[in-house]
Amino acid sequence: MTAAEISTESAIFDAALRVFSRKGKDGARMQEIADEAGINKAMLHYYFRNKDSLYEAVFAHVIGRFFSEIDRAMLPGRPFVESMEGMIHVYMDMHAAQPEVARLWVQENLNGAPVARSLIERHRNADHPFGPHRLLARIREAADAGEIRAVDPVHLMMTVLGMTVMTFIATPTLSVFDPSLRIDSAAMIDARKRHIVEVLTHGITI
Amino acid sequence: MTAAEISTESAIFDAALRVFSRKGKDGARMQEIADEAGINKAMLHYYFRNKDSLYEAVFAHVIGRFFSEIDRAMLPGRPFVESMEGMIHVYMDMHAAQPEVARLWVQENLNGAPVARSLIERHRNADHPFGPHRLLARIREAADAGEIRAVDPVHLMMTVLGMTVMTFIATPTLSVFDPSLRIDSAAMIDARKRHIVEVLTHGITI
DNA sequence: CACAAATTTAACCATATGGTTGAATCATAT
DNA sequence: ATATGATTCAACCATATGGTTAAATTTGTG
């Protein structure tokens, strides 16, 4: 790969991620992606056959990295609550650094998640250690051992997902009520982490 | 309003809500909305000037009803935790009955929430009792009174929003891991309610 | 019924959009 | 330096899309 190739391709990738995460696959316009990447529209079709394959490439890349981060963050051998706290930090930091990833995933889901589903199926059939599956197993283990309450693993996963991801989805609306709620503020991300860990470990009762 | 008008207009409304919630404002196609409503494309422009005003009409209607539901569910004078439990039930039932509403709101936010923001501003300037503001006040009250932990009201609101709304967003992906995770299953909605209330009141620790 | 207003339809229009083409430019290895 | 393949561009094409129009049909009302 030449330097030009790398910079052009990654410029397309970044622009596509941004536009797809804002507008979804159908709402995104190739022209808008080209403009944000600072290139000619024909370049998109030189590097990626068409809109569908560009979308799939971006989604697969971004979600793949995401899954391995989950995996990496889930250090075994420590008490579950402690491990979970670490995961939430990693998870929140990832999203804060690149909020487009969570948004792209949400767009996928709103559209029925056909690409995400086929990706997961492919991962499942491979014998890779796979982030979400390992996480679910870890939760079940902790619940079975009586280390935590007898929660349903998938529900807890959905809960953690909701509390973290919602931070990067709901701010355009919620910042009307509290203007300090900016996802580019380190203080706010920090406060959010503390809130999530606190509610998750103790709930809101005293 | 004649009978034909009512049925045609509400058919358009319902179809528009469904399509907008799937594809977002830009991703939605007027033809697709017309098809789902079972009418001619020109009818959309007879009942609503254009795509923008159709979107705004649908969004305002749906979110307005939603806000007043929040208001209605927030019965005063009861212990906060009890009141919150009731709200979560109402909230979950609403979404379960019409998951498109939450999805439309998420789409709005992914797009920067221009319509939602101007709607909220208009509500704020009116002297109506306004759902979200009253809810935030209620949370602050309970926290100040030491009835619950000293949580930031907006963060708690985001947390509740995340735990509930995520149920109707993430299922296309998460159902790969647990096929019983169907939002049209009363048992699953029930289990989700219990999980949310449990985590919110006690956390996951024993 | 007769008449006006509301409703519905098919055909149409201008532009936007995804995608293509062929020529031009650039990098690099010999 | 030049031949080769990679990269970039402007111009182009077919179709999709948002929106319009004028005529036809239905509905409500005296």
Short mmCIF file of C-alpha atoms (C1' of nucleotides) in Angstrom, two decimals:
data_model
loop_
_atom_site.label_atom_id
_atom_site.label_comp_id
_atom_site.label_asym_id
_atom_site.label_seq_id
_atom_site.Cartn_x
_atom_site.Cartn_y
_atom_site.Cartn_z
CA MET A 1 0.00 0.00 0.00
CA THR A 2 1.37 3.36 -0.98
CA ALA A 3 1.15 6.42 1.26
CA ALA A 4 -1.47 7.97 -1.01
CA GLU A 5 -3.51 4.78 -0.93
CA ILE A 6 -3.40 4.64 2.85
CA SER A 7 -4.40 8.25 3.32
CA THR A 8 -7.14 8.17 0.67
CA GLU A 9 -8.58 4.89 1.84
CA SER A 10 -8.58 5.89 5.49
CA ALA A 11 -10.04 9.28 4.59
CA ILE A 12 -12.88 7.45 2.83
CA PHE A 13 -13.25 5.09 5.77
CA ASP A 14 -13.45 7.89 8.32
CA ALA A 15 -15.83 9.98 6.24
CA ALA A 16 -18.04 6.97 5.54
CA LEU A 17 -18.14 6.07 9.23
CA ARG A 18 -19.20 9.60 10.11
CA VAL A 19 -21.88 9.90 7.45
CA PHE A 20 -23.27 6.37 7.91
CA SER A 21 -23.43 6.89 11.68
CA ARG A 22 -25.42 10.10 11.20
CA LYS A 23 -27.75 9.08 8.40
CA GLY A 24 -27.73 5.29 8.27
CA LYS A 25 -26.99 3.24 5.17
CA ASP A 26 -29.97 4.45 3.14
CA GLY A 27 -29.83 8.04 4.33
CA ALA A 28 -26.13 8.43 3.53
CA ARG A 29 -25.26 10.01 0.18
CA MET A 30 -22.14 8.95 -1.68
CA GLN A 31 -21.56 12.59 -2.59
CA GLU A 32 -21.64 13.58 1.08
CA ILE A 33 -19.09 10.89 1.93
CA ALA A 34 -16.88 12.02 -0.94
CA ASP A 35 -17.14 15.65 0.19
CA GLU A 36 -16.24 14.81 3.80
CA ALA A 37 -13.32 12.73 2.60
CA GLY A 38 -12.21 15.59 0.37
CA ILE A 39 -12.15 13.45 -2.76
CA ASN A 40 -13.96 12.89 -6.01
CA LYS A 41 -17.06 10.73 -5.94
CA ALA A 42 -15.53 8.30 -8.44
CA MET A 43 -12.80 7.52 -5.92
CA LEU A 44 -15.30 5.82 -3.67
CA HIS A 45 -16.06 3.38 -6.47
CA TYR A 46 -12.39 2.87 -7.15
CA TYR A 47 -11.67 1.81 -3.57
CA PHE A 48 -15.01 0.12 -2.88
CA ARG A 49 -17.25 -1.45 -5.47
CA ASN A 50 -20.41 0.31 -4.32
CA LYS A 51 -22.34 1.75 -1.40
CA ASP A 52 -23.23 -1.66 0.04
CA SER A 53 -19.66 -2.93 0.09
CA LEU A 54 -18.40 0.37 1.50
CA TYR A 55 -20.95 0.10 4.28
CA GLU A 56 -20.08 -3.51 4.98
CA ALA A 57 -16.36 -2.79 5.00
CA VAL A 58 -16.77 0.09 7.44
CA PHE A 59 -19.16 -1.81 9.67
CA ALA A 60 -17.09 -4.99 9.78
CA HIS A 61 -13.87 -3.12 10.51
CA VAL A 62 -15.31 -0.91 13.19
CA ILE A 63 -17.33 -3.59 14.96
CA GLY A 64 -14.53 -6.11 14.72
CA ARG A 65 -12.16 -3.78 16.55
CA PHE A 66 -14.92 -3.11 19.01
CA PHE A 67 -15.49 -6.77 19.82
CA SER A 68 -11.81 -7.43 20.40
CA GLU A 69 -11.68 -4.44 22.76
CA ILE A 70 -14.48 -5.98 24.80
CA ASP A 71 -12.50 -9.17 24.87
CA ARG A 72 -9.29 -7.43 25.86
CA ALA A 73 -11.01 -5.46 28.63
CA MET A 74 -12.48 -8.57 30.23
CA LEU A 75 -9.53 -9.63 32.37
CA PRO A 76 -10.29 -12.93 34.07
CA GLY A 77 -9.46 -14.00 37.61
CA ARG A 78 -10.62 -10.81 39.25
CA PRO A 79 -13.89 -10.35 41.19
CA PHE A 80 -16.70 -9.79 38.71
CA VAL A 81 -17.69 -6.34 39.94
CA GLU A 82 -14.11 -5.13 39.71
CA SER A 83 -13.72 -6.62 36.25
CA MET A 84 -17.00 -5.03 35.19
CA GLU A 85 -15.85 -1.65 36.44
CA GLY A 86 -12.73 -1.93 34.30
CA MET A 87 -14.81 -2.89 31.29
CA ILE A 88 -17.07 0.09 31.70
CA HIS A 89 -14.06 2.39 31.77
CA VAL A 90 -12.60 0.90 28.60
CA TYR A 91 -16.00 0.87 26.92
CA MET A 92 -16.77 4.48 27.79
CA ASP A 93 -13.32 5.67 26.75
CA MET A 94 -13.61 3.92 23.41
CA HIS A 95 -16.96 5.49 22.67
CA ALA A 96 -15.84 8.89 23.89
CA ALA A 97 -12.86 8.75 21.54
CA GLN A 98 -15.05 7.69 18.60
CA PRO A 99 -18.79 8.05 19.26
CA GLU A 100 -19.56 7.15 15.65
CA VAL A 101 -19.04 3.45 16.31
CA ALA A 102 -21.91 3.13 18.78
CA ARG A 103 -24.11 5.23 16.53
CA LEU A 104 -23.36 3.09 13.51
CA TRP A 105 -24.27 0.01 15.47
CA VAL A 106 -27.55 1.61 16.55
CA GLN A 107 -28.33 2.59 12.95
CA GLU A 108 -27.73 -1.04 11.98
CA ASN A 109 -30.18 -2.21 14.60
CA LEU A 110 -32.84 0.29 13.61
CA ASN A 111 -32.57 -1.17 10.15
CA GLY A 112 -32.97 -4.76 11.40
CA ALA A 113 -29.21 -5.43 11.73
CA PRO A 114 -28.82 -7.68 8.67
CA VAL A 115 -25.11 -6.91 8.33
CA ALA A 116 -24.40 -7.21 12.05
CA ARG A 117 -26.23 -10.52 12.27
CA SER A 118 -24.38 -12.12 9.39
CA LEU A 119 -21.11 -10.83 10.83
CA ILE A 120 -21.84 -12.37 14.21
CA GLU A 121 -22.85 -15.65 12.60
CA ARG A 122 -19.56 -15.76 10.72
CA HIS A 123 -17.66 -15.03 13.96
CA ARG A 124 -19.61 -17.69 15.80
CA ASN A 125 -18.81 -20.34 13.22
CA ALA A 126 -15.13 -19.48 13.38
CA ASP A 127 -13.36 -20.78 16.48
CA HIS A 128 -12.12 -17.36 17.54
CA PRO A 129 -12.63 -16.38 21.13
CA PHE A 130 -15.59 -14.07 20.66
CA GLY A 131 -16.20 -11.01 22.85
CA PRO A 132 -19.94 -11.07 23.50
CA HIS A 133 -20.12 -14.85 24.01
CA ARG A 134 -17.27 -14.83 26.47
CA LEU A 135 -18.80 -11.88 28.30
CA LEU A 136 -22.14 -13.66 28.63
CA ALA A 137 -20.39 -16.75 29.96
CA ARG A 138 -18.50 -14.66 32.49
CA ILE A 139 -21.71 -13.05 33.76
CA ARG A 140 -23.45 -16.43 34.05
CA GLU A 141 -20.47 -17.82 35.93
CA ALA A 142 -20.54 -14.96 38.45
CA ALA A 143 -24.30 -15.26 38.90
CA ASP A 144 -24.12 -19.04 39.35
CA ALA A 145 -21.30 -18.72 41.88
CA GLY A 146 -23.46 -16.30 43.90
CA GLU A 147 -20.85 -13.61 43.37
CA ILE A 148 -23.59 -11.28 42.13
CA ARG A 149 -27.39 -11.38 42.11
CA ALA A 150 -29.06 -13.99 39.93
CA VAL A 151 -29.40 -11.73 36.89
CA ASP A 152 -30.11 -12.93 33.36
CA PRO A 153 -26.80 -12.48 31.50
CA VAL A 154 -28.35 -11.08 28.33
CA HIS A 155 -30.43 -8.61 30.31
CA LEU A 156 -27.38 -7.40 32.21
CA MET A 157 -25.51 -7.07 28.92
CA MET A 158 -28.39 -5.05 27.51
CA THR A 159 -28.42 -2.91 30.66
CA VAL A 160 -24.70 -2.12 30.51
CA LEU A 161 -25.00 -1.49 26.79
CA GLY A 162 -27.93 0.84 27.38
CA MET A 163 -26.33 2.84 30.15
CA THR A 164 -23.09 3.34 28.25
CA VAL A 165 -24.24 3.66 24.65
CA MET A 166 -27.18 5.91 25.50
CA THR A 167 -24.63 8.51 26.62
CA PHE A 168 -23.55 8.93 23.01
CA ILE A 169 -27.05 8.80 21.56
CA ALA A 170 -29.25 10.90 23.81
CA THR A 171 -27.05 13.97 24.37
CA PRO A 172 -28.51 16.05 21.52
CA THR A 173 -31.86 15.91 23.30
CA LEU A 174 -30.78 15.77 26.95
CA SER A 175 -28.27 18.61 26.63
CA VAL A 176 -31.29 20.89 26.30
CA PHE A 177 -32.02 20.08 29.95
CA ASP A 178 -28.39 20.19 31.06
CA PRO A 179 -25.97 22.04 28.75
CA SER A 180 -22.98 20.61 30.62
CA LEU A 181 -23.84 17.22 29.14
CA ARG A 182 -21.22 17.28 26.38
CA ILE A 183 -19.66 14.01 25.23
CA ASP A 184 -16.45 15.87 24.41
CA SER A 185 -16.07 16.88 28.06
CA ALA A 186 -13.71 14.64 30.03
CA ALA A 187 -15.42 15.68 33.25
CA MET A 188 -18.81 14.58 31.98
CA ILE A 189 -17.47 11.22 30.76
CA ASP A 190 -15.89 10.74 34.16
CA ALA A 191 -19.10 11.59 35.99
CA ARG A 192 -20.99 9.22 33.71
CA LYS A 193 -18.56 6.36 34.45
CA ARG A 194 -18.95 6.90 38.19
CA HIS A 195 -22.73 7.05 37.92
CA ILE A 196 -22.91 3.83 35.91
CA VAL A 197 -20.63 1.92 38.25
CA GLU A 198 -22.48 3.21 41.30
CA VAL A 199 -25.96 2.34 40.01
CA LEU A 200 -24.76 -0.98 38.69
CA THR A 201 -23.20 -2.04 41.98
CA HIS A 202 -25.57 -0.52 44.53
CA GLY A 203 -28.66 0.75 42.75
CA ILE A 204 -30.13 4.05 43.78
CA THR A 205 -31.26 3.00 47.26
CA ILE A 206 -29.05 3.80 50.24
CA MET B 1 -63.01 15.39 9.44
CA THR B 2 -64.67 12.77 7.31
CA ALA B 3 -64.25 9.06 7.81
CA ALA B 4 -62.11 8.78 4.68
CA GLU B 5 -59.93 11.63 5.84
CA ILE B 6 -59.37 10.05 9.23
CA SER B 7 -58.48 6.66 7.84
CA THR B 8 -56.27 8.01 5.08
CA GLU B 9 -54.49 10.48 7.32
CA SER B 10 -53.92 7.96 10.08
CA ALA B 11 -52.78 5.39 7.54
CA ILE B 12 -50.21 7.90 6.31
CA PHE B 13 -49.24 8.72 9.88
CA ASP B 14 -48.72 5.10 10.86
CA ALA B 15 -46.81 4.26 7.71
CA ALA B 16 -44.63 7.36 8.04
CA LEU B 17 -43.86 6.53 11.65
CA ARG B 18 -42.83 3.02 10.70
CA VAL B 19 -40.64 4.04 7.77
CA PHE B 20 -39.06 7.05 9.50
CA SER B 21 -38.27 4.93 12.56
CA ARG B 22 -36.54 2.34 10.39
CA LYS B 23 -34.67 4.58 7.97
CA GLY B 24 -34.54 8.04 9.53
CA LYS B 25 -35.72 11.21 7.84
CA ASP B 26 -33.19 11.15 5.01
CA GLY B 27 -33.27 7.41 4.51
CA ALA B 28 -37.06 7.27 4.25
CA ARG B 29 -38.56 7.31 0.76
CA MET B 30 -41.91 8.95 0.13
CA GLN B 31 -42.79 6.08 -2.19
CA GLU B 32 -42.12 3.55 0.57
CA ILE B 33 -44.38 5.48 2.94
CA ALA B 34 -47.09 5.66 0.29
CA ASP B 35 -46.79 1.92 -0.35
CA GLU B 36 -47.01 1.03 3.35
CA ALA B 37 -50.03 3.33 3.72
CA GLY B 38 -51.60 1.69 0.66
CA ILE B 39 -52.13 4.98 -1.12
CA ASN B 40 -50.90 7.02 -4.04
CA LYS B 41 -47.72 9.03 -3.55
CA ALA B 42 -49.52 12.27 -4.40
CA MET B 43 -51.77 11.75 -1.38
CA LEU B 44 -48.84 12.36 0.93
CA HIS B 45 -48.47 15.80 -0.61
CA TYR B 46 -52.18 16.42 -0.36
CA TYR B 47 -52.25 15.75 3.39
CA PHE B 48 -48.77 17.08 4.18
CA ARG B 49 -46.94 19.75 2.22
CA ASN B 50 -43.70 17.81 1.91
CA LYS B 51 -41.36 15.28 3.51
CA ASP B 52 -40.10 17.72 6.13
CA SER B 53 -43.54 18.70 7.36
CA LEU B 54 -44.68 15.08 7.35
CA TYR B 55 -41.70 14.17 9.47
CA GLU B 56 -42.28 17.07 11.83
CA ALA B 57 -45.96 16.27 12.17
CA VAL B 58 -45.27 12.64 12.97
CA PHE B 59 -42.46 13.44 15.36
CA ALA B 60 -44.35 16.16 17.22
CA HIS B 61 -47.47 14.03 17.59
CA VAL B 62 -45.70 10.92 18.73
CA ILE B 63 -43.29 12.63 21.12
CA GLY B 64 -45.99 14.89 22.52
CA ARG B 65 -48.11 11.89 23.49
CA PHE B 66 -45.01 10.30 24.89
CA PHE B 67 -44.15 13.26 27.13
CA SER B 68 -47.66 13.45 28.55
CA GLU B 69 -47.50 9.73 29.32
CA ILE B 70 -44.34 10.32 31.34
CA ASP B 71 -46.17 13.06 33.14
CA ARG B 72 -49.22 10.94 33.78
CA ALA B 73 -47.13 8.02 35.08
CA MET B 74 -45.29 10.18 37.59
CA LEU B 75 -47.79 10.07 40.44
CA PRO B 76 -46.62 12.35 43.26
CA GLY B 77 -46.79 11.69 46.98
CA ARG B 78 -45.48 8.14 46.84
CA PRO B 79 -41.95 7.02 47.80
CA PHE B 80 -39.62 7.70 44.89
CA VAL B 81 -38.57 4.11 44.29
CA GLU B 82 -42.19 2.99 44.18
CA SER B 83 -43.08 5.83 41.83
CA MET B 84 -40.11 5.00 39.62
CA GLU B 85 -41.16 1.39 39.46
CA GLY B 86 -44.57 2.46 38.21
CA MET B 87 -43.02 4.72 35.62
CA ILE B 88 -40.84 1.95 34.29
CA HIS B 89 -43.88 -0.27 33.86
CA VAL B 90 -45.80 2.42 31.97
CA TYR B 91 -42.75 3.32 29.92
CA MET B 92 -41.99 -0.26 28.96
CA ASP B 93 -45.61 -1.02 28.11
CA MET B 94 -45.82 2.04 25.88
CA HIS B 95 -42.72 1.08 23.98
CA ALA B 96 -43.73 -2.56 23.75
CA ALA B 97 -47.05 -1.51 22.24
CA GLN B 98 -45.37 0.83 19.73
CA PRO B 99 -41.60 0.36 19.53
CA GLU B 100 -41.40 2.78 16.60
CA VAL B 101 -41.66 5.79 18.92
CA ALA B 102 -38.40 5.11 20.73
CA ARG B 103 -36.70 4.29 17.45
CA LEU B 104 -37.87 7.51 15.85
CA TRP B 105 -36.51 9.45 18.79
CA VAL B 106 -33.17 7.67 18.48
CA GLN B 107 -33.06 8.43 14.75
CA GLU B 108 -33.66 12.07 15.57
CA ASN B 109 -30.76 12.07 18.00
CA LEU B 110 -28.42 10.35 15.57
CA ASN B 111 -29.22 13.20 13.21
CA GLY B 112 -28.47 15.86 15.83
CA ALA B 113 -32.06 16.18 17.05
CA PRO B 114 -32.90 19.54 15.42
CA VAL B 115 -36.64 18.84 15.41
CA ALA B 116 -36.69 17.45 18.95
CA ARG B 117 -34.72 20.39 20.28
CA SER B 118 -36.97 23.03 18.77
CA LEU B 119 -40.00 21.09 20.00
CA ILE B 120 -38.66 21.01 23.55
CA GLU B 121 -37.81 24.72 23.41
CA ARG B 122 -41.35 25.50 22.35
CA HIS B 123 -42.72 23.34 25.20
CA ARG B 124 -40.38 24.99 27.67
CA ASN B 125 -41.51 28.48 26.69
CA ALA B 126 -45.14 27.51 27.06
CA ASP B 127 -46.30 27.22 30.68
CA HIS B 128 -47.48 23.64 30.30
CA PRO B 129 -46.39 21.19 32.96
CA PHE B 130 -43.64 19.44 31.04
CA GLY B 131 -42.77 15.77 31.54
CA PRO B 132 -38.96 15.69 31.50
CA HIS B 133 -38.55 18.85 33.57
CA ARG B 134 -40.95 17.63 36.21
CA LEU B 135 -39.25 14.25 36.27
CA LEU B 136 -35.83 15.83 36.78
CA ALA B 137 -37.21 17.97 39.61
CA ARG B 138 -38.71 14.91 41.23
CA ILE B 139 -35.41 13.04 41.10
CA ARG B 140 -33.51 16.00 42.55
CA GLU B 141 -36.07 16.29 45.34
CA ALA B 142 -35.68 12.62 46.29
CA ALA B 143 -31.89 12.85 46.17
CA ASP B 144 -31.82 16.05 48.26
CA ALA B 145 -34.19 14.53 50.80
CA GLY B 146 -31.83 11.56 51.19
CA GLU B 147 -34.58 9.26 49.97
CA ILE B 148 -32.19 7.83 47.39
CA ARG B 149 -28.46 8.07 46.76
CA ALA B 150 -27.08 11.45 45.69
CA VAL B 151 -27.35 10.77 41.96
CA ASP B 152 -27.20 13.43 39.26
CA PRO B 153 -30.80 13.69 37.99
CA VAL B 154 -29.87 13.91 34.30
CA HIS B 155 -27.58 10.90 34.62
CA LEU B 156 -30.31 8.87 36.27
CA MET B 157 -32.72 9.94 33.56
CA MET B 158 -30.21 8.84 30.93
CA THR B 159 -29.72 5.55 32.75
CA VAL B 160 -33.43 4.76 32.91
CA LEU B 161 -33.79 5.83 29.29
CA GLY B 162 -30.89 3.61 28.31
CA MET B 163 -32.09 0.53 30.15
CA THR B 164 -35.62 0.79 28.79
CA VAL B 165 -35.12 2.15 25.28
CA MET B 166 -32.18 -0.14 24.54
CA THR B 167 -34.60 -3.07 24.83
CA PHE B 168 -36.29 -1.91 21.64
CA ILE B 169 -33.09 -1.00 19.81
CA ALA B 170 -30.63 -3.78 20.50
CA THR B 171 -32.81 -6.87 20.03
CA PRO B 172 -31.96 -7.42 16.35
CA THR B 173 -28.36 -7.95 17.40
CA LEU B 174 -28.79 -9.47 20.86
CA SER B 175 -31.43 -11.97 19.76
CA VAL B 176 -28.61 -13.77 17.95
CA PHE B 177 -27.24 -14.62 21.40
CA ASP B 178 -30.63 -15.35 22.94
CA PRO B 179 -33.48 -16.07 20.52
CA SER B 180 -36.03 -15.72 23.32
CA LEU B 181 -35.29 -12.01 23.35
CA ARG B 182 -38.35 -10.95 21.34
CA ILE B 183 -39.96 -7.57 22.02
CA ASP B 184 -43.34 -9.01 21.04
CA SER B 185 -43.12 -11.53 23.86
CA ALA B 186 -45.01 -10.47 26.99
CA ALA B 187 -42.82 -12.76 29.09
CA MET B 188 -39.66 -11.09 27.88
CA ILE B 189 -41.05 -7.58 28.50
CA ASP B 190 -42.02 -8.71 31.98
CA ALA B 191 -38.58 -10.15 32.67
CA ARG B 192 -37.00 -6.96 31.39
CA LYS B 193 -39.15 -4.82 33.71
CA ARG B 194 -38.15 -6.93 36.71
CA HIS B 195 -34.48 -6.80 35.75
CA ILE B 196 -34.51 -3.01 35.36
CA VAL B 197 -36.29 -2.43 38.66
CA GLU B 198 -33.99 -4.85 40.46
CA VAL B 199 -30.76 -3.36 39.12
CA LEU B 200 -32.04 0.16 39.62
CA THR B 201 -32.98 -0.42 43.23
CA HIS B 202 -30.26 -2.82 44.42
CA GLY B 203 -27.59 -3.01 41.77
CA ILE B 204 -26.09 -6.39 40.97
CA THR B 205 -24.35 -6.94 44.32
CA ILE B 206 -26.04 -9.03 46.97
"C1'" DC C 1 -81.16 15.78 -7.51
"C1'" DA C 2 -77.67 19.40 -8.14
"C1'" DC C 3 -73.86 21.73 -6.81
"C1'" DA C 4 -69.59 22.71 -4.45
"C1'" DA C 5 -65.98 21.08 -1.79
"C1'" DA C 6 -63.05 17.43 -0.51
"C1'" DT C 7 -60.54 13.47 -2.06
"C1'" DT C 8 -58.12 10.42 -5.22
"C1'" DT C 9 -55.67 9.25 -9.35
"C1'" DA C 10 -52.38 8.89 -13.33
"C1'" DA C 11 -49.17 11.23 -15.78
"C1'" DC C 12 -45.65 14.29 -15.59
"C1'" DC C 13 -41.29 17.28 -14.30
"C1'" DA C 14 -36.78 18.78 -12.51
"C1'" DT C 15 -33.29 17.34 -9.92
"C1'" DA C 16 -30.55 14.14 -7.09
"C1'" DT C 17 -28.38 9.93 -6.84
"C1'" DG C 18 -25.62 5.69 -7.49
"C1'" DG C 19 -22.67 4.27 -10.63
"C1'" DT C 20 -19.53 4.28 -15.14
"C1'" DT C 21 -16.06 5.61 -18.51
"C1'" DG C 22 -11.99 7.00 -20.54
"C1'" DA C 23 -8.53 9.96 -20.38
"C1'" DA C 24 -4.93 12.21 -17.52
"C1'" DT C 25 -1.61 12.20 -13.82
"C1'" DC C 26 1.54 10.12 -10.53
"C1'" DA C 27 4.83 6.78 -8.49
"C1'" DT C 28 8.28 3.59 -9.20
"C1'" DA C 29 11.19 0.06 -10.89
"C1'" DT C 30 14.31 -0.99 -14.58
"C1'" DA D 1 13.99 8.45 -19.13
"C1'" DT D 2 10.59 5.66 -19.88
"C1'" DA D 3 7.37 1.90 -19.52
"C1'" DT D 4 4.07 0.05 -16.28
"C1'" DG D 5 0.61 -0.04 -13.09
"C1'" DA D 6 -1.73 2.61 -9.54
"C1'" DT D 7 -4.41 6.68 -8.73
"C1'" DT D 8 -7.23 10.72 -9.72
"C1'" DC D 9 -10.42 13.42 -12.28
"C1'" DA D 10 -14.24 15.55 -15.19
"C1'" DA D 11 -17.91 14.36 -17.72
"C1'" DC D 12 -21.42 11.38 -18.42
"C1'" DC D 13 -25.58 7.94 -17.93
"C1'" DA D 14 -29.79 5.60 -16.28
"C1'" DT D 15 -32.74 5.59 -12.77
"C1'" DA D 16 -34.80 7.08 -8.38
"C1'" DT D 17 -36.73 10.63 -5.90
"C1'" DG D 18 -39.39 14.62 -4.16
"C1'" DG D 19 -42.77 17.16 -5.78
"C1'" DT D 20 -46.61 19.06 -9.25
"C1'" DT D 21 -50.72 19.26 -12.07
"C1'" DA D 22 -55.01 18.79 -13.94
"C1'" DA D 23 -58.54 15.96 -14.50
"C1'" DA D 24 -61.76 12.48 -12.37
"C1'" DT D 25 -64.30 10.71 -8.60
"C1'" DT D 26 -66.48 10.83 -4.19
"C1'" DT D 27 -68.81 13.10 -0.44
"C1'" DG D 28 -71.53 16.26 2.03
"C1'" DT D 29 -75.39 19.67 1.73
"C1'" DG D 30 -79.11 22.83 0.02
#
